[in-house]
Short mmCIF file of C-alpha atoms and ligand atoms in Angstrom, two decimals:
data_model
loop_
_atom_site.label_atom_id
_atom_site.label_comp_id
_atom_site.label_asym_id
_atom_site.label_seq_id
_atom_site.Cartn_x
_atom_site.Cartn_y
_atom_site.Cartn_z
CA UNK L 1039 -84.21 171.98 -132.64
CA UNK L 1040 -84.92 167.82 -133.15
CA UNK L 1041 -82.69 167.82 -136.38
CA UNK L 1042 -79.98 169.14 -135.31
CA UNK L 1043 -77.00 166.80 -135.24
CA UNK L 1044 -75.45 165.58 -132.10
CA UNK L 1045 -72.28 163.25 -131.54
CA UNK L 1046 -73.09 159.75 -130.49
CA UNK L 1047 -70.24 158.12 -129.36
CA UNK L 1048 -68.06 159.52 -126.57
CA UNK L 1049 -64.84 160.36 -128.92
CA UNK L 1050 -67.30 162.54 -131.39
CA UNK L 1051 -68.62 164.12 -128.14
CA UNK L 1052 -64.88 165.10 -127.14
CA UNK L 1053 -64.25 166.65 -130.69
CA UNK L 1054 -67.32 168.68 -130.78
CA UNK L 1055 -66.59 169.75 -127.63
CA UNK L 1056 -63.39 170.82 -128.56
CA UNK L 1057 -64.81 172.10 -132.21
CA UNK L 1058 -67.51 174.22 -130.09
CA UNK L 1059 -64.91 176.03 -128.02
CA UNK L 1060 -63.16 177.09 -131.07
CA UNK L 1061 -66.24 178.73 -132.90
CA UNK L 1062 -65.39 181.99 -131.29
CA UNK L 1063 -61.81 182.44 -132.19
CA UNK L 1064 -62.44 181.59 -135.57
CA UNK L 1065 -65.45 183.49 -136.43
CA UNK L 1066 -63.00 186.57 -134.81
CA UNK L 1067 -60.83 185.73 -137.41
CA UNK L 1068 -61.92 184.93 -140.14
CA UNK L 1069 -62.76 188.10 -141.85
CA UNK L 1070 -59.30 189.13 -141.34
CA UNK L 1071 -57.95 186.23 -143.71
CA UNK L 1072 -61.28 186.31 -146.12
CA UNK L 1073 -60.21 189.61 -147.08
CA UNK L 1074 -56.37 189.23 -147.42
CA UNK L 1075 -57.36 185.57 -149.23
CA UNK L 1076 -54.87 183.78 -146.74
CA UNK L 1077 -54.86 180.27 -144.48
CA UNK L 1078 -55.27 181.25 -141.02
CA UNK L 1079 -52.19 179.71 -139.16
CA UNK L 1080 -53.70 180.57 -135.94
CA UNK L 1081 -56.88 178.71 -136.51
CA UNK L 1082 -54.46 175.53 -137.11
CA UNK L 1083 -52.60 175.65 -133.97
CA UNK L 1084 -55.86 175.45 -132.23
CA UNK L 1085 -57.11 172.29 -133.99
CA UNK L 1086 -53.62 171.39 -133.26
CA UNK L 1087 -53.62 172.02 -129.52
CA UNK L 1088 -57.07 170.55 -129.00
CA UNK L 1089 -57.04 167.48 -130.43
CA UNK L 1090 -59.19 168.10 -133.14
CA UNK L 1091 -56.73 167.37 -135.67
CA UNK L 1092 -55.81 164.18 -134.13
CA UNK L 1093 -59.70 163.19 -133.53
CA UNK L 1094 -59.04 159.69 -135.39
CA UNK L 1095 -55.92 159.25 -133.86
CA UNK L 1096 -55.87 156.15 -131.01
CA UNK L 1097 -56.67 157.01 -127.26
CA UNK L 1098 -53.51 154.80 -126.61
CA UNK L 1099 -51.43 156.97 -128.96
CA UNK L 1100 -52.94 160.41 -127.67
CA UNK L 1101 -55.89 161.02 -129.68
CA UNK L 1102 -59.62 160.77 -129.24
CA UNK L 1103 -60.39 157.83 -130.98
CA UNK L 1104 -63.08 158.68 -133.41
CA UNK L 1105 -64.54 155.87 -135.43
CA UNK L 1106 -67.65 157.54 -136.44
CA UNK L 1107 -67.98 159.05 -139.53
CA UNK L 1108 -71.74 160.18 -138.52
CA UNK L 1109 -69.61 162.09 -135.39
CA UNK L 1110 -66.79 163.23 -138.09
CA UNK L 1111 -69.17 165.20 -139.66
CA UNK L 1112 -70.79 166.70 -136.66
CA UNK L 1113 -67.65 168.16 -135.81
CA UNK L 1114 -66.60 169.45 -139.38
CA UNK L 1115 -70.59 171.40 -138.98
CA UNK L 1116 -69.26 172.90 -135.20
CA UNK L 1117 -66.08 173.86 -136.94
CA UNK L 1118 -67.76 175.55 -139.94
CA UNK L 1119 -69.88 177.69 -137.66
CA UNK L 1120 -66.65 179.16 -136.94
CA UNK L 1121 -65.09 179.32 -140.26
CA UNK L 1122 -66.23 177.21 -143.94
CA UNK L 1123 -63.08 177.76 -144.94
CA UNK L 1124 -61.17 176.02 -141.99
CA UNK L 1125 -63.69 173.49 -141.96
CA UNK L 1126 -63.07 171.89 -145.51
CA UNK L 1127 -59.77 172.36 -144.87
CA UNK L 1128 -59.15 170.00 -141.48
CA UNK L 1129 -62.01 167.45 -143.59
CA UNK L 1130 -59.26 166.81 -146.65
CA UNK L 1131 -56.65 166.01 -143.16
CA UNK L 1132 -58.82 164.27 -141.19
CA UNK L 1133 -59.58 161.70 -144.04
CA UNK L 1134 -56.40 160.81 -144.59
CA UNK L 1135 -55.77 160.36 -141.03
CA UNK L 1136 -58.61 158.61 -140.64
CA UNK L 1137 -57.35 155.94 -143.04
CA UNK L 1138 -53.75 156.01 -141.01
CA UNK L 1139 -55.79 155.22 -137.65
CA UNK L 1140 -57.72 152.61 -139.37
CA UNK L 1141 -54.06 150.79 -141.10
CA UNK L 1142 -52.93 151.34 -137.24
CA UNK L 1143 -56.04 149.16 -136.03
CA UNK L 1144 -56.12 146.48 -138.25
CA UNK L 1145 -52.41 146.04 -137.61
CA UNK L 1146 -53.20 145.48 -134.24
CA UNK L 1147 -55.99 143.39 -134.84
CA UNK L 1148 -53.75 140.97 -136.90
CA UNK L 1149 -51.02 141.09 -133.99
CA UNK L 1150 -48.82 142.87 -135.87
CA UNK L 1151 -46.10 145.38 -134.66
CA UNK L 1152 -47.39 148.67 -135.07
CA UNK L 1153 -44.47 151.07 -133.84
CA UNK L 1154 -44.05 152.40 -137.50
CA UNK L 1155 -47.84 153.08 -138.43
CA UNK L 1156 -47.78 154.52 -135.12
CA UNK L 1157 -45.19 157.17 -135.88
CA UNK L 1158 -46.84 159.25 -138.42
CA UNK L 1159 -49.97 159.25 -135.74
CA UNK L 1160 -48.02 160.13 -133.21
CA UNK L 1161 -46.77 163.39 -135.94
CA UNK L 1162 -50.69 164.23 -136.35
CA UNK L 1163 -50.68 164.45 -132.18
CA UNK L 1164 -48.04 166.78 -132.04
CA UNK L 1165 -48.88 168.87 -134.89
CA UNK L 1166 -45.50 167.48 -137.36
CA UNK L 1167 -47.65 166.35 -139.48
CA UNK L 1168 -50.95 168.22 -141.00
CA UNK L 1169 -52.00 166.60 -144.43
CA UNK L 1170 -54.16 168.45 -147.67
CA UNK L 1171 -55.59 165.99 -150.13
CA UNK L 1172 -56.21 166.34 -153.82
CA UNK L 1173 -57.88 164.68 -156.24
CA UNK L 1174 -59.19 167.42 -158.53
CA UNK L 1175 -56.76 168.13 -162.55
CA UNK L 1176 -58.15 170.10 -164.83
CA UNK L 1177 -60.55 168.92 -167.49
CA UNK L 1178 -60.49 165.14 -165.96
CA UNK L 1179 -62.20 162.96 -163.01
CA UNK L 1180 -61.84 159.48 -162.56
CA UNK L 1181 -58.57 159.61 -165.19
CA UNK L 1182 -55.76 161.50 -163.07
CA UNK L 1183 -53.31 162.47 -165.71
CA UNK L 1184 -50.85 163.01 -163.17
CA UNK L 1185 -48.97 160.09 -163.57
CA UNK L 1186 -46.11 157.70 -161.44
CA UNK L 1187 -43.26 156.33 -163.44
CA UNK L 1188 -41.52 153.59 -161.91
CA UNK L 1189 -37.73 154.24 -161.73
CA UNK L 1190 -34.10 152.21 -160.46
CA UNK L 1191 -34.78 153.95 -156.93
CA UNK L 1192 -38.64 154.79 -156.95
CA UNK L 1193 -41.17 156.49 -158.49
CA UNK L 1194 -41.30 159.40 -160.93
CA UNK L 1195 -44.33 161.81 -160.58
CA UNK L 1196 -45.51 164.50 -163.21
CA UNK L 1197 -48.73 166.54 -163.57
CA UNK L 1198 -50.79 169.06 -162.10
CA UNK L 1199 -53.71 169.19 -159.47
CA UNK L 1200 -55.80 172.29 -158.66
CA UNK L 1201 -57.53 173.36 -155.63
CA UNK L 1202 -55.09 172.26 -153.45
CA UNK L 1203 -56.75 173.24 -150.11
CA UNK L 1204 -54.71 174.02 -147.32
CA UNK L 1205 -51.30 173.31 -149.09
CA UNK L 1206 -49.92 176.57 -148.06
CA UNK L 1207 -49.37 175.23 -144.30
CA UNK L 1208 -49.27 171.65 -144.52
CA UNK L 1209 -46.59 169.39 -144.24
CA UNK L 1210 -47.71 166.48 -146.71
CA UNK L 1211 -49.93 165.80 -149.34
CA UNK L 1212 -52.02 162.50 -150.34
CA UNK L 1213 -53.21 162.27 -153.61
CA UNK L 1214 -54.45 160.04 -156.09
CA UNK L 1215 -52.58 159.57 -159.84
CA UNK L 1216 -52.41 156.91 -162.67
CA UNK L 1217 -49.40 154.20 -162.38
CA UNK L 1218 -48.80 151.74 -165.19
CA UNK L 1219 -47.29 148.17 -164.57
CA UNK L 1220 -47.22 144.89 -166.04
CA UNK L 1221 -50.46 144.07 -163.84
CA UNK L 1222 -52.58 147.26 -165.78
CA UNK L 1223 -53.29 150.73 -165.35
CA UNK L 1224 -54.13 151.75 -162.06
CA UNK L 1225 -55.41 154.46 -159.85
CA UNK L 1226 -53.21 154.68 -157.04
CA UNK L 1227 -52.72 156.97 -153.73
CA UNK L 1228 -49.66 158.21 -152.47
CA UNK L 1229 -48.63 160.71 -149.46
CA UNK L 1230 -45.38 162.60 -149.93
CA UNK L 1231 -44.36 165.22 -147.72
CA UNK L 1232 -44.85 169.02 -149.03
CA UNK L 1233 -41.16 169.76 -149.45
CA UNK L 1234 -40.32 166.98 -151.96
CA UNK L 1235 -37.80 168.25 -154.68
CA UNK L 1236 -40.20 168.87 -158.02
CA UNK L 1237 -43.82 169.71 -155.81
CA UNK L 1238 -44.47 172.91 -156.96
CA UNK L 1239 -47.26 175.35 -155.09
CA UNK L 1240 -48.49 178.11 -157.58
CA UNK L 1241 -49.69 180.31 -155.10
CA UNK L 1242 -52.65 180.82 -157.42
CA UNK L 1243 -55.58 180.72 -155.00
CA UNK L 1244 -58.19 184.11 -155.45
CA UNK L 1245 -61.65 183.01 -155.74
CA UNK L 1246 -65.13 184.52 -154.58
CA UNK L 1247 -65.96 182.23 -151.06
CA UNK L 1248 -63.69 180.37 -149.46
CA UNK L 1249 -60.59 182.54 -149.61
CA UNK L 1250 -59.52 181.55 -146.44
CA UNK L 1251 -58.48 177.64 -148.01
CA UNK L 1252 -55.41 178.30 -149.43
CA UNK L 1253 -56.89 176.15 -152.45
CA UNK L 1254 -53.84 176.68 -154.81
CA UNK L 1255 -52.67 174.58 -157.69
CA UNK L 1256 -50.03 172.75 -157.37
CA UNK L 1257 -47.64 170.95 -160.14
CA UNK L 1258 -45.29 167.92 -159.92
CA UNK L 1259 -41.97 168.12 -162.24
CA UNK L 1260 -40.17 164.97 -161.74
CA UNK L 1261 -40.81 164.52 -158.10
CA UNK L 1262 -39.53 161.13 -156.23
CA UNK L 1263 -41.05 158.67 -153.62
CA UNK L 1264 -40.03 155.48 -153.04
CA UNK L 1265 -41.38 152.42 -154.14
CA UNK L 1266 -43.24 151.66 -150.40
CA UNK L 1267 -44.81 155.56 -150.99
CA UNK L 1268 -47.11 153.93 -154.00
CA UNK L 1269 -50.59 152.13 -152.89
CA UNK L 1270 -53.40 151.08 -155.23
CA UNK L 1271 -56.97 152.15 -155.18
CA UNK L 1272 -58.52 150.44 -157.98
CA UNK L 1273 -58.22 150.72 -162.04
CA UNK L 1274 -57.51 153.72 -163.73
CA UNK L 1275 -60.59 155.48 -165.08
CA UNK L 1276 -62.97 153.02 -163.67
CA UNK L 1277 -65.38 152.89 -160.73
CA UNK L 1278 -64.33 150.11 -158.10
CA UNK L 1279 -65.26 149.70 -154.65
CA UNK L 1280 -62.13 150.85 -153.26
CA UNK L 1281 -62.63 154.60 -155.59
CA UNK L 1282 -66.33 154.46 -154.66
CA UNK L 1283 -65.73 153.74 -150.92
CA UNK L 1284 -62.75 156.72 -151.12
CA UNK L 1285 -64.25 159.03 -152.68
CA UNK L 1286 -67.95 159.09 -150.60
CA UNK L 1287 -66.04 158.70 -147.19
CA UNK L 1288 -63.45 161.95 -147.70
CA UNK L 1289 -66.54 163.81 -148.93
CA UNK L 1290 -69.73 163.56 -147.34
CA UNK L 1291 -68.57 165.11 -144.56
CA UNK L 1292 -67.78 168.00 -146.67
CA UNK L 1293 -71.02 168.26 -146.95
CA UNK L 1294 -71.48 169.29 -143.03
CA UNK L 1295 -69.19 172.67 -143.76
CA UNK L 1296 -72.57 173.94 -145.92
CA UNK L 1297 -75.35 172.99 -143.13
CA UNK L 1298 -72.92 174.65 -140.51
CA UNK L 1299 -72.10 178.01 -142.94
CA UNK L 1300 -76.15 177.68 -143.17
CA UNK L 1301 -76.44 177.29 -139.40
CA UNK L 1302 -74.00 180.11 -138.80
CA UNK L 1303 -76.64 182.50 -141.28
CA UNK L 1304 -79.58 181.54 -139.68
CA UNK L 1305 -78.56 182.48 -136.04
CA UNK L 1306 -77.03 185.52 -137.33
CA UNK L 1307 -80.36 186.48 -138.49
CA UNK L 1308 -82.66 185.04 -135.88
CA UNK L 1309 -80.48 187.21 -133.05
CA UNK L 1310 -80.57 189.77 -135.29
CA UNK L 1311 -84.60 189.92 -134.92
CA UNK L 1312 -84.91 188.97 -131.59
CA UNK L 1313 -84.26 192.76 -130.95
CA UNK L 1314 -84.69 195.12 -134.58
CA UNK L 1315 -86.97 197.50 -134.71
CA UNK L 1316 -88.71 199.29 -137.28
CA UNK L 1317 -90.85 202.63 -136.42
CA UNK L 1318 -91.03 201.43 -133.01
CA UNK L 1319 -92.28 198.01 -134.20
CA UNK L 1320 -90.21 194.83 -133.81
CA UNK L 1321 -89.65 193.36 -137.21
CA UNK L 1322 -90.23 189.61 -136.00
CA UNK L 1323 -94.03 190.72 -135.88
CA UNK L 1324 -94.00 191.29 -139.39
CA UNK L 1325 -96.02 187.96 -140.51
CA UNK L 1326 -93.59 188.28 -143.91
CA UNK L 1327 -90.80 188.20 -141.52
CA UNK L 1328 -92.26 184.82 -139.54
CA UNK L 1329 -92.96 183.60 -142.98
CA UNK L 1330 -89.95 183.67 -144.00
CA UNK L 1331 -88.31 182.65 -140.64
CA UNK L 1332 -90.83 179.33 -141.07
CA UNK L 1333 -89.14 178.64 -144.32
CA UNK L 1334 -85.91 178.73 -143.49
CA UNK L 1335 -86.27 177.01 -140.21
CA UNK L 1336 -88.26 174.34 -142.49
CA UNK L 1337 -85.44 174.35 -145.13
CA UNK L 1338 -82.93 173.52 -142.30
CA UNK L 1339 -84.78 170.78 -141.15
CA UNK L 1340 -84.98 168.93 -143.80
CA UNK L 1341 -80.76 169.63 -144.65
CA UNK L 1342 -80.37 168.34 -140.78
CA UNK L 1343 -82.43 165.40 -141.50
CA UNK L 1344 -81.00 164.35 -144.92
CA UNK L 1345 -77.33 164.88 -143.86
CA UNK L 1346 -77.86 163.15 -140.42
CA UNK L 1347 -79.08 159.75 -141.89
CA UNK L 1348 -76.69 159.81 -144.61
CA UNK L 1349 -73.99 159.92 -141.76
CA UNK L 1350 -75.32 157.11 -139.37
CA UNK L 1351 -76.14 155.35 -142.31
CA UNK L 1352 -72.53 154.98 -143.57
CA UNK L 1353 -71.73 154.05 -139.94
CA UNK L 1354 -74.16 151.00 -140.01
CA UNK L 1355 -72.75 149.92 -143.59
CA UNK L 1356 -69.00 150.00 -142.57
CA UNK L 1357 -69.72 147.81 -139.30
CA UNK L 1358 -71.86 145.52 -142.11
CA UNK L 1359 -69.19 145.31 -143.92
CA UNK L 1360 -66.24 144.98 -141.59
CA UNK L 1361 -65.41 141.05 -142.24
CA UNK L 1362 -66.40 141.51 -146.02
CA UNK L 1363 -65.47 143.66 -148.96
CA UNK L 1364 -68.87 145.68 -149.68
CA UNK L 1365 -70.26 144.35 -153.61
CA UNK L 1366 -70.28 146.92 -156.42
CA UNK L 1367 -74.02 147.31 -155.89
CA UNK L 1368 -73.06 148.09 -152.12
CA UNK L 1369 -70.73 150.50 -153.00
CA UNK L 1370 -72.81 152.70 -155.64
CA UNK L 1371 -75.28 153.03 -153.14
CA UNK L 1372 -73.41 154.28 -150.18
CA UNK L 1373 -72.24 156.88 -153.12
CA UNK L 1374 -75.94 157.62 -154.27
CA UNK L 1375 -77.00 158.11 -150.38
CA UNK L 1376 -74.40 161.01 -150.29
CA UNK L 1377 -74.99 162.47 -153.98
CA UNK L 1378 -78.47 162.34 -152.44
CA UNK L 1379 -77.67 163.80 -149.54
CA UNK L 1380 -75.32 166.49 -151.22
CA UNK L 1381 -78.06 167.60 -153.64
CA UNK L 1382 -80.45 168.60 -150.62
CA UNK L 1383 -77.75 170.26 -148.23
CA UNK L 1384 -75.86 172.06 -151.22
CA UNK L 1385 -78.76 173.62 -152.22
CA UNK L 1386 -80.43 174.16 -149.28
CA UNK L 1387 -77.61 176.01 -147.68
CA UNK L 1388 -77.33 178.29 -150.86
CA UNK L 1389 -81.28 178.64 -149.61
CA UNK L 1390 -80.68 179.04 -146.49
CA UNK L 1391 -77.87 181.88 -146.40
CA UNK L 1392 -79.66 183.83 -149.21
CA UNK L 1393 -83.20 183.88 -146.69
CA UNK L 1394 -80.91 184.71 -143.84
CA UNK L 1395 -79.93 187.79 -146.03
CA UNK L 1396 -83.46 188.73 -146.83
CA UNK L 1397 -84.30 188.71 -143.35
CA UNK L 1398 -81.00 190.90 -142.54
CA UNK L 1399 -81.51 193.70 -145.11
CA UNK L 1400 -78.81 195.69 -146.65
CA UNK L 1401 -76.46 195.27 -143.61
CA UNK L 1402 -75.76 191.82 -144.60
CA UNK L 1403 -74.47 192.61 -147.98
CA UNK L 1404 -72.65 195.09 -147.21
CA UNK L 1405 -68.58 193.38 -147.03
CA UNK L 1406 -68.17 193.79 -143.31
CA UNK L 1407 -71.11 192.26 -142.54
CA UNK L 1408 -70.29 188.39 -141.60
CA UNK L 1409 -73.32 187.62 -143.94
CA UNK L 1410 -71.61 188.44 -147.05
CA UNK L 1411 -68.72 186.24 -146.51
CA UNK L 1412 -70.63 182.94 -145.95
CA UNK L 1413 -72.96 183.91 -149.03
CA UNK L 1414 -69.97 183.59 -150.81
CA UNK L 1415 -68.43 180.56 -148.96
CA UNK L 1416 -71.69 178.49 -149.10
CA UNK L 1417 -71.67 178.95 -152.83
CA UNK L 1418 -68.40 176.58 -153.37
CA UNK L 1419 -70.52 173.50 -151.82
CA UNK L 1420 -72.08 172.36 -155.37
CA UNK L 1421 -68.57 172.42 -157.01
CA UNK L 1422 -67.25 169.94 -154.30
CA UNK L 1423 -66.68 166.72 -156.75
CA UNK L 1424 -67.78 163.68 -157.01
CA UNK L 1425 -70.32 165.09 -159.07
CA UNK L 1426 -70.88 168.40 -160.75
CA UNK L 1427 -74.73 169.41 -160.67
CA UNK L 1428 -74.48 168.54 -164.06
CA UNK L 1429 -74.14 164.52 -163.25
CA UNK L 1430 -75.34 163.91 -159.67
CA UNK L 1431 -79.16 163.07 -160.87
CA UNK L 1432 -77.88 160.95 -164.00
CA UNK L 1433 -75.81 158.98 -161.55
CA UNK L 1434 -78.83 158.30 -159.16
CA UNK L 1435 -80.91 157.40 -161.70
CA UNK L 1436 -78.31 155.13 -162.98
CA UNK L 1437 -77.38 153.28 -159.29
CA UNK L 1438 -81.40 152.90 -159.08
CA UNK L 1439 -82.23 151.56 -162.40
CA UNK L 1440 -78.77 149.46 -162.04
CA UNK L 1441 -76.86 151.25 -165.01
CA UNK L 1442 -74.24 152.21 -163.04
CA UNK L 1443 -70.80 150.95 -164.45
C1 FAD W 2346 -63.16 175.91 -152.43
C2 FAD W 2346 -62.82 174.61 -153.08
C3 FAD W 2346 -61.94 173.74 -152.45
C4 FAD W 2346 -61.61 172.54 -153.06
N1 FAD W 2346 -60.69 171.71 -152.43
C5 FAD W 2346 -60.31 170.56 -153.04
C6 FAD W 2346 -59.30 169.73 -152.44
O1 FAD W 2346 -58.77 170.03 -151.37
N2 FAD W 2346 -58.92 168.62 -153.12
C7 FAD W 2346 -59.48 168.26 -154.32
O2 FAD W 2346 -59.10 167.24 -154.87
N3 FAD W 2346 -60.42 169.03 -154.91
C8 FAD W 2346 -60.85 170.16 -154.29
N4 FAD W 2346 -61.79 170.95 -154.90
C9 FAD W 2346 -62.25 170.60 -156.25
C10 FAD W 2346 -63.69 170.12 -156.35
O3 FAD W 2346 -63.90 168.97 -155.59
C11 FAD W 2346 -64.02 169.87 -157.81
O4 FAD W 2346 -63.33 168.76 -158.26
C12 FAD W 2346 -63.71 171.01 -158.72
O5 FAD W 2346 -64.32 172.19 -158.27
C13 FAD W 2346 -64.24 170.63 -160.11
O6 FAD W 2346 -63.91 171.63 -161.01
P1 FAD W 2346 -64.96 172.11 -162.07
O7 FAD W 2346 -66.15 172.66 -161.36
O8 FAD W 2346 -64.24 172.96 -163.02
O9 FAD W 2346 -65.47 170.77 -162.71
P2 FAD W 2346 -65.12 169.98 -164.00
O10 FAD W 2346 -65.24 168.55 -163.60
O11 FAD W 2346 -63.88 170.41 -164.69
O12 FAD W 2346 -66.37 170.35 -164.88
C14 FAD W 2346 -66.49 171.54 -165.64
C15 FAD W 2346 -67.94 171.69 -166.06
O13 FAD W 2346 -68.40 170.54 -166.78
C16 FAD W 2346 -69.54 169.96 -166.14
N5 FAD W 2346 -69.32 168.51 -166.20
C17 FAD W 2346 -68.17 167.84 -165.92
N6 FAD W 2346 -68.31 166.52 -166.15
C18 FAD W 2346 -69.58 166.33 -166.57
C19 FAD W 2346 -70.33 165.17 -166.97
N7 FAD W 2346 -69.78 163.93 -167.01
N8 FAD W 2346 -71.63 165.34 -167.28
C20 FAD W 2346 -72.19 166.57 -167.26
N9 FAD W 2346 -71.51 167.69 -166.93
C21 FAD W 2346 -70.23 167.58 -166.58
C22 FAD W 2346 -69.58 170.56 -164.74
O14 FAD W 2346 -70.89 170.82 -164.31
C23 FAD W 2346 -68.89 171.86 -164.89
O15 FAD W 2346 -69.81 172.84 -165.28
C24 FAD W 2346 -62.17 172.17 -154.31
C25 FAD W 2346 -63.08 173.05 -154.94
C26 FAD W 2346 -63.40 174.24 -154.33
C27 FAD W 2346 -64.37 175.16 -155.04
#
């Protein structure tokens, strides 16, 4: 078990610590609210209770600390041996909070008084404040149509994002949208909390896998933030380190939810044959069987591996680039190491899952069987954007011939 990921820093021990201890409880559940296509409140309280939610918050302030991503993502693969669905779910939260600790830090840093940065952290610590993030419209990417219109007392927001996750439960979203100014178009970010006059859940969410991430759409008819609730990201409709560095921070550890749904398979079917039988024979003498035990085993290895590096190395480029904003060229390869990184673990866990199932037999597809829920959950991790299938290879051709725009 070499490849298998382990926390290095003493804050990403303490959350997967606290995301091992929860595997249990959520695997008990989550079967319950797969089939009735519903967040599990329950499974929220615990991240709540142990900290997990409030991993990036300051030791000072009551959290754990984290700085790692590489240690982030170790704990969203614990977490998703419980439950895929929880695990995406906490990522889209723990990004943003991650960004709050960070604003908290450099405050600090600068001497600054921190006691209002410090309040919404101190929110995350006592479970006010539990944050989805979307990105995602229909039919666009890097062009949010959802757009903020500056007004006498704020800002005017209209549109519509889908796959919402976890915006059933939580208590704010951040999102991105296009604002217009005399300065240009812009991509910008805001956070408003979930009952703001005009934010509109559809309660929309039935899908194959992940049916436990409350992944509704969610529209925006004339809702209001004030003017300090607006912060931007980069231009509208155009790569920039800022969107680049975003975008490939909130989601490679997204990426850990497959490898642990493909973790989850494989033990499932490994204690499976550590004790079927088959006309008095044990199956795992079957030299198909082993065969196909070595190729899953190798399969995992290699999703381990990839994912692994990809996490310390976007450690070791944000402590490179801590004094200095990263270059263009930086920042379209930190986003090519995770489409690269992506490519292998999406695919592999789709592997994975599917050999887990051949070595089960019909048990495993049959709906109560936990076997048929992750086949279905680990088939969401290709659709996870930045990029479709359908672009991740152009775009790392284009970052290594240097065509990227
Ligand atoms: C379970 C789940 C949870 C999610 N949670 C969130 C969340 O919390 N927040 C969030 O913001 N998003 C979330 N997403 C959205 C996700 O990240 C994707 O953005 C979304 O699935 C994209 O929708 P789409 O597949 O219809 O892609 P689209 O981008 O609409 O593409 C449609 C089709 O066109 C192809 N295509 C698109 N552009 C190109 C191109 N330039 N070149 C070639 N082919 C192209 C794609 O392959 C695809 O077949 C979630 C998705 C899922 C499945």
């Amino acid at each position: 078990m070499t490849f298998v990921l382990q926390p290095k820093t003493e804050a990403g021990e303490r959350l997967v610590c606290a995301a091992k201890e929860l595997q249990t409880a959520f695997a008990s559940r989550a079967a319950a609210a797969d089939q009735a296509g519903e967040v599990c409140r329950e499974n929220y309280d615990d991240l709540i209770r142990t900290g997990v939610a409030s991993a990036f918050v300051p030791v000072e302030l009551g959290g754990f600390g984290l700085q790692s991503v590489h240690d982030w993502i170790v704990g969203i693969v614990a977490l998703a041996k419980g439950d895929g669905s929880t695990a995406i779910a906490i990522n889209m939260h723990l990004g943003i909070s991650r960004g709050m600790a960070q604003a908290h830090q450099m405050a600090k840093a600068r001497g600054v008084n921190t006691e209002k940065i410090a309040v919404p952290l101190s929110k995350i610590v006592s479970g006010d404040m539990l944050m989805c993030a979307t990105a995602t419209e229909p039919g666009t990417d890097l062009h949010p149509r959802t757009e903020a219109v500056r007004t006498n007392e704020g800002w005017c927001i209209n549109g519509h994002k889908i796959f919402v996750t976890m915006s059933p439960i939580a208590t704010h979203l951040g999102m991105n949208l296009r604002m217009r100014d005399d300065d240009g178009d812009h991509l910008v970010t805001t956070l408003l909390p979930i009952d703001t006059p005009g934010l509109i859940p559809q309660d929309d969410w039935d899908a194959l896998g992940m049916r436990a991430s409350g992944s509704q759409s969610v529209v925006f008819e004339n809702a209001h933030v004030p003017f300090s609730a607006i912060r931007k990201l980069g231009p509208w409709g155009q790569w920039s380190v800022g969107v680049l560095m975003n975008r490939a921070l909130a989601n490679l550890p997204l990426v850990g939810a497959f490898l642990g749904i493909a973790e989850a398979a494989r033990d499932i079917a490994i204690e499976k044959l550590a004790t079927q039988k088959r006309v008095g024979e044990a199956v795992a003498d079957y030299s198909g069987v082993q065969h196909l035990v070595g190729e899953m085993e190798i399969e995992l290895a290699k999703c381990q591996a990839i994912l692994g590096a990809a996490a310390s190395n976007v450690d070791e480029f944000l402590a490179r680039h801590e004094q200095q904003q990263p270059t263009m060229e930086a920042a379209h390869e930190l986003m090519k190491d995770y489409q690269a990184a992506k490519w292998v673990v999406n695919r592999g866990a789709i592997d994975i899952v599917s050999k887990a199932m051949d070595l089960m037999g019909g048990s495993g597809y049959t709906n109560s069987h936990p076997l048929a829920r992750l086949y279905r959950d680990v088939r969401a991790g290709p659709f996870m954007q930045p990029f479709a299938v359908t672009q991740a290879r152009e775009y790392v051709g284009q970052v290594t011939l240097g065509k990227a725009g």
